[in-house]
Short mmCIF file of C-alpha atoms in Angstrom, two decimals:
data_model
loop_
_atom_site.label_atom_id
_atom_site.label_comp_id
_atom_site.label_asym_id
_atom_site.label_seq_id
_atom_site.Cartn_x
_atom_site.Cartn_y
_atom_site.Cartn_z
CA LYS D 29 0.00 0.00 0.00
CA GLN D 30 1.31 3.42 -0.96
CA GLU D 31 2.27 5.57 2.04
CA VAL D 32 2.74 9.31 1.53
CA THR D 33 4.47 11.40 4.19
CA GLN D 34 4.81 15.15 4.45
CA ILE D 35 7.32 16.70 6.81
CA PRO D 36 7.07 19.05 8.60
CA ALA D 37 3.40 19.03 9.59
CA ALA D 38 3.54 22.79 10.17
CA LEU D 39 5.85 25.60 9.17
CA SER D 40 5.99 29.31 10.07
CA VAL D 41 8.21 31.74 8.14
CA PRO D 42 8.55 35.52 7.82
CA GLU D 43 7.31 37.16 4.65
CA GLY D 44 9.83 37.06 1.83
CA GLU D 45 11.50 33.83 2.87
CA ASN D 46 11.52 30.91 0.45
CA LEU D 47 9.40 27.90 1.40
CA VAL D 48 10.53 24.28 0.99
CA LEU D 49 7.89 21.59 1.47
CA ASN D 50 8.78 17.91 1.37
CA CYS D 51 6.81 14.86 0.29
CA SER D 52 7.97 11.25 0.33
CA PHE D 53 6.25 8.09 -0.93
CA THR D 54 7.04 4.43 -0.40
CA ASP D 55 6.22 2.94 -3.81
CA SER D 56 8.20 4.54 -6.65
CA ALA D 57 5.97 3.01 -9.36
CA ILE D 58 3.83 6.14 -9.67
CA TYR D 59 2.03 7.56 -12.69
CA ASN D 60 2.11 11.18 -11.55
CA LEU D 61 2.31 13.43 -8.49
CA GLN D 62 0.10 16.42 -7.71
CA TRP D 63 0.58 19.28 -5.30
CA PHE D 64 -2.56 20.95 -3.93
CA ARG D 65 -3.35 23.95 -1.78
CA GLN D 66 -6.22 23.91 0.72
CA ASP D 67 -7.52 26.95 2.59
CA PRO D 68 -9.44 26.36 5.85
CA GLY D 69 -12.88 24.87 5.22
CA LYS D 70 -12.40 24.87 1.45
CA GLY D 71 -11.79 22.37 -1.32
CA LEU D 72 -8.42 21.60 -2.89
CA THR D 73 -6.82 23.73 -5.59
CA SER D 74 -4.43 21.94 -7.93
CA LEU D 75 -1.07 23.74 -8.05
CA LEU D 76 1.22 21.52 -10.09
CA LEU D 77 1.15 18.07 -11.64
CA ILE D 78 4.37 16.22 -12.46
CA GLN D 79 4.23 13.21 -14.75
CA SER D 80 6.44 10.26 -13.77
CA SER D 81 8.73 10.95 -16.75
CA GLN D 82 9.33 14.57 -15.67
CA ARG D 83 11.81 15.93 -13.16
CA GLU D 84 10.13 19.24 -12.37
CA GLN D 85 7.30 21.62 -13.10
CA THR D 86 7.13 25.38 -12.64
CA SER D 87 4.27 27.85 -12.33
CA GLY D 88 5.07 31.41 -11.36
CA ARG D 89 6.73 31.40 -7.93
CA LEU D 90 6.11 27.67 -7.54
CA ASN D 91 8.52 24.93 -8.55
CA ALA D 92 8.04 21.24 -7.85
CA SER D 93 10.70 18.59 -8.34
CA LEU D 94 10.30 14.84 -8.52
CA ASP D 95 12.88 12.14 -7.78
CA LYS D 96 10.92 8.99 -8.45
CA SER D 97 13.72 6.56 -7.68
CA SER D 98 14.16 7.92 -4.16
CA GLY D 99 10.44 8.47 -3.64
CA ARG D 100 10.63 12.22 -3.04
CA SER D 101 9.12 15.45 -4.24
CA THR D 102 9.80 18.99 -3.10
CA LEU D 103 7.63 22.06 -3.56
CA TYR D 104 9.50 25.39 -3.56
CA ILE D 105 7.62 28.65 -3.12
CA ALA D 106 9.79 31.68 -3.76
CA ALA D 107 9.50 34.95 -1.87
CA SER D 108 6.59 33.87 0.33
CA GLN D 109 3.65 36.20 0.99
CA PRO D 110 0.97 36.14 3.71
CA GLY D 111 -1.48 35.00 1.03
CA ASP D 112 0.54 31.78 0.71
CA SER D 113 -0.64 30.74 4.17
CA ALA D 114 -2.57 27.48 3.69
CA THR D 115 -2.21 23.72 3.92
CA TYR D 116 -0.26 22.11 1.10
CA LEU D 117 -1.00 18.50 0.19
CA CYS D 118 0.85 16.15 -2.10
CA ALA D 119 -0.72 13.11 -3.68
CA VAL D 120 0.56 10.33 -5.94
CA THR D 121 -1.24 8.23 -8.52
CA LYS D 122 -0.40 4.73 -9.65
CA ASN D 123 -1.70 3.08 -12.81
CA ASP D 124 -5.14 2.75 -11.25
CA TYR D 125 -5.38 6.57 -11.32
CA LYS D 126 -6.39 6.73 -7.65
CA LEU D 127 -4.71 9.39 -5.54
CA SER D 128 -2.93 8.58 -2.28
CA PHE D 129 -2.58 11.69 -0.12
CA GLY D 130 -0.17 12.88 2.51
CA ALA D 131 -1.57 14.57 5.63
CA GLY D 132 -0.30 17.98 4.49
CA THR D 133 1.98 20.77 5.68
CA THR D 134 0.28 23.81 7.20
CA VAL D 135 2.16 26.97 6.28
CA THR D 136 1.93 30.32 8.05
CA VAL D 137 3.66 33.31 6.46
CA ARG D 138 4.10 36.13 9.00
CA ALA D 139 3.81 39.71 7.76
CA ASP H 9 -17.78 28.81 -15.60
CA GLY H 10 -16.51 25.25 -15.70
CA GLY H 11 -16.13 23.50 -12.43
CA ILE H 12 -17.42 21.16 -9.77
CA THR H 13 -20.29 22.05 -7.47
CA GLN H 14 -21.18 20.32 -4.23
CA SER H 15 -24.30 20.90 -2.23
CA PRO H 16 -25.13 21.63 0.44
CA LYS H 17 -22.09 23.31 1.99
CA TYR H 18 -23.17 22.29 5.50
CA LEU H 19 -25.41 19.36 6.42
CA PHE H 20 -26.70 18.34 9.81
CA ARG H 21 -28.38 14.99 10.45
CA LYS H 22 -29.51 12.86 13.35
CA GLU H 23 -27.88 9.50 13.90
CA GLY H 24 -29.67 6.69 12.08
CA GLN H 25 -30.70 8.78 9.08
CA ASN H 26 -29.37 8.34 5.56
CA VAL H 27 -28.18 11.48 3.81
CA THR H 28 -27.22 12.18 0.18
CA LEU H 29 -24.50 14.60 -0.87
CA SER H 30 -24.64 16.09 -4.33
CA CYS H 31 -21.72 16.46 -6.76
CA GLU H 32 -22.08 17.90 -10.26
CA GLN H 33 -19.37 18.76 -12.82
CA ASN H 34 -19.54 20.56 -16.16
CA LEU H 35 -15.94 19.84 -17.17
CA ASN H 36 -16.95 16.89 -19.37
CA HIS H 37 -14.69 14.68 -17.26
CA ASP H 38 -15.10 10.92 -17.46
CA ALA H 39 -13.94 10.02 -13.95
CA MET H 40 -15.37 11.18 -10.65
CA TYR H 41 -14.29 10.52 -7.07
CA TRP H 42 -15.48 10.91 -3.48
CA TYR H 43 -13.05 11.52 -0.63
CA ARG H 44 -13.43 11.95 3.09
CA GLN H 45 -11.20 14.30 5.11
CA ASP H 46 -10.81 14.13 8.89
CA PRO H 47 -8.78 16.63 10.97
CA GLY H 48 -5.05 16.00 10.77
CA GLN H 49 -5.43 13.21 8.20
CA GLY H 50 -4.95 12.99 4.49
CA LEU H 51 -7.90 12.50 2.19
CA ARG H 52 -9.21 8.94 1.92
CA LEU H 53 -10.95 7.58 -1.15
CA ILE H 54 -14.52 6.35 -0.64
CA TYR H 55 -15.74 5.50 -4.16
CA TYR H 56 -14.75 6.33 -7.72
CA SER H 57 -16.32 6.00 -11.14
CA GLN H 58 -14.50 5.92 -14.46
CA ILE H 59 -17.58 5.77 -16.72
CA VAL H 60 -21.34 6.12 -16.47
CA ASN H 61 -23.14 3.21 -14.78
CA ASP H 62 -19.91 1.85 -13.33
CA PHE H 63 -18.15 2.55 -10.02
CA GLN H 64 -15.62 0.90 -7.71
CA LYS H 65 -15.02 0.90 -3.98
CA GLY H 66 -12.15 2.90 -2.61
CA ASP H 67 -10.31 2.36 0.65
CA ILE H 68 -13.21 3.17 3.02
CA ALA H 69 -16.45 2.30 1.18
CA GLU H 70 -18.25 0.64 4.10
CA GLY H 71 -21.39 2.55 5.06
CA TYR H 72 -21.49 4.55 1.82
CA SER H 73 -23.21 4.09 -1.54
CA VAL H 74 -23.03 5.90 -4.89
CA SER H 75 -24.64 6.00 -8.31
CA ARG H 76 -23.43 7.27 -11.68
CA GLU H 77 -26.46 7.56 -13.96
CA LYS H 78 -25.19 10.67 -15.75
CA LYS H 79 -21.67 11.72 -16.71
CA GLU H 80 -22.08 15.03 -14.87
CA SER H 81 -23.39 13.69 -11.58
CA PHE H 82 -22.00 11.41 -8.85
CA PRO H 83 -24.12 11.57 -5.66
CA LEU H 84 -22.88 9.98 -2.43
CA THR H 85 -25.25 8.51 0.17
CA VAL H 86 -23.99 8.23 3.73
CA THR H 87 -26.02 5.43 5.28
CA SER H 88 -26.83 4.73 8.91
CA ALA H 89 -24.30 1.88 8.73
CA GLN H 90 -21.41 4.37 8.59
CA LYS H 91 -20.07 4.43 12.16
CA ASN H 92 -18.36 7.83 12.15
CA PRO H 93 -20.02 9.90 9.41
CA THR H 94 -19.09 13.36 10.71
CA ALA H 95 -16.41 14.63 8.32
CA PHE H 96 -15.61 16.93 5.41
CA TYR H 97 -16.55 15.29 2.08
CA LEU H 98 -14.85 16.25 -1.16
CA CYS H 99 -15.80 15.36 -4.70
CA ALA H 100 -13.30 15.41 -7.58
CA SER H 101 -13.19 14.68 -11.29
CA SER H 102 -10.55 14.04 -13.93
CA ALA H 103 -10.31 13.59 -17.68
CA TRP H 104 -8.92 10.51 -19.42
CA ASP H 105 -6.30 12.62 -21.19
CA GLY H 106 -3.07 11.00 -20.13
CA ARG H 107 -2.56 13.49 -17.29
CA TYR H 108 -5.51 12.43 -15.07
CA GLU H 109 -5.20 15.65 -13.11
CA GLN H 110 -7.90 15.74 -10.43
CA TYR H 111 -9.98 18.85 -9.80
CA PHE H 112 -11.93 19.29 -6.58
CA GLY H 113 -15.23 20.79 -5.53
CA PRO H 114 -15.68 23.08 -2.50
CA GLY H 115 -16.72 20.27 -0.16
CA THR H 116 -19.66 19.44 2.12
CA ARG H 117 -19.25 19.41 5.88
CA LEU H 118 -21.52 16.75 7.39
CA THR H 119 -22.28 16.71 11.09
CA VAL H 120 -24.22 13.79 12.56
CA THR H 121 -25.41 13.99 16.16
#
């Protein structure tokens, strides 16, 4: 069974600092990996999707890397802003196209 | 606007009652999914459907039922057999386009007392 772990569970940084969020998974036979953002009481917003054949994806201030062989992904958020405060979830898909989620990292960006 | 709608946003029920949560999408996606989220835990898959009139159990299907009579709709019924139904329920959909990126609705918070 795929296990997905996100460390740390919570993170607090001053505005302007770069954020580094980690995700690890036990089974490297994945189809893709998605990073999501969740605001309190809301649904999930898809941030980035990395196919298993890719090493990274970028969107604006966000960059996600994937090292499938070691079972790791990292989400980088450059020059953090208070509006980046949220919970960030990673999830992996195998060939059955079902997502397995980590428990998330809750980020607080202090103004 | 294309997207996924879930209704209602909040739902309150007495123990022993069945309740149905609505999920509708206008993204023309083939696959739809139901997840449950509990505080401090990752999302867990309840049921999923890849085509109309077909669906499969996820990791925690006991006490739940679904139907997929239309491509746009995937309602979830929480039955009285579900032991701990109070949770945040999220619906998602994805296209069969090689990416299978999942998009989520705003969620329904169910409270059973």
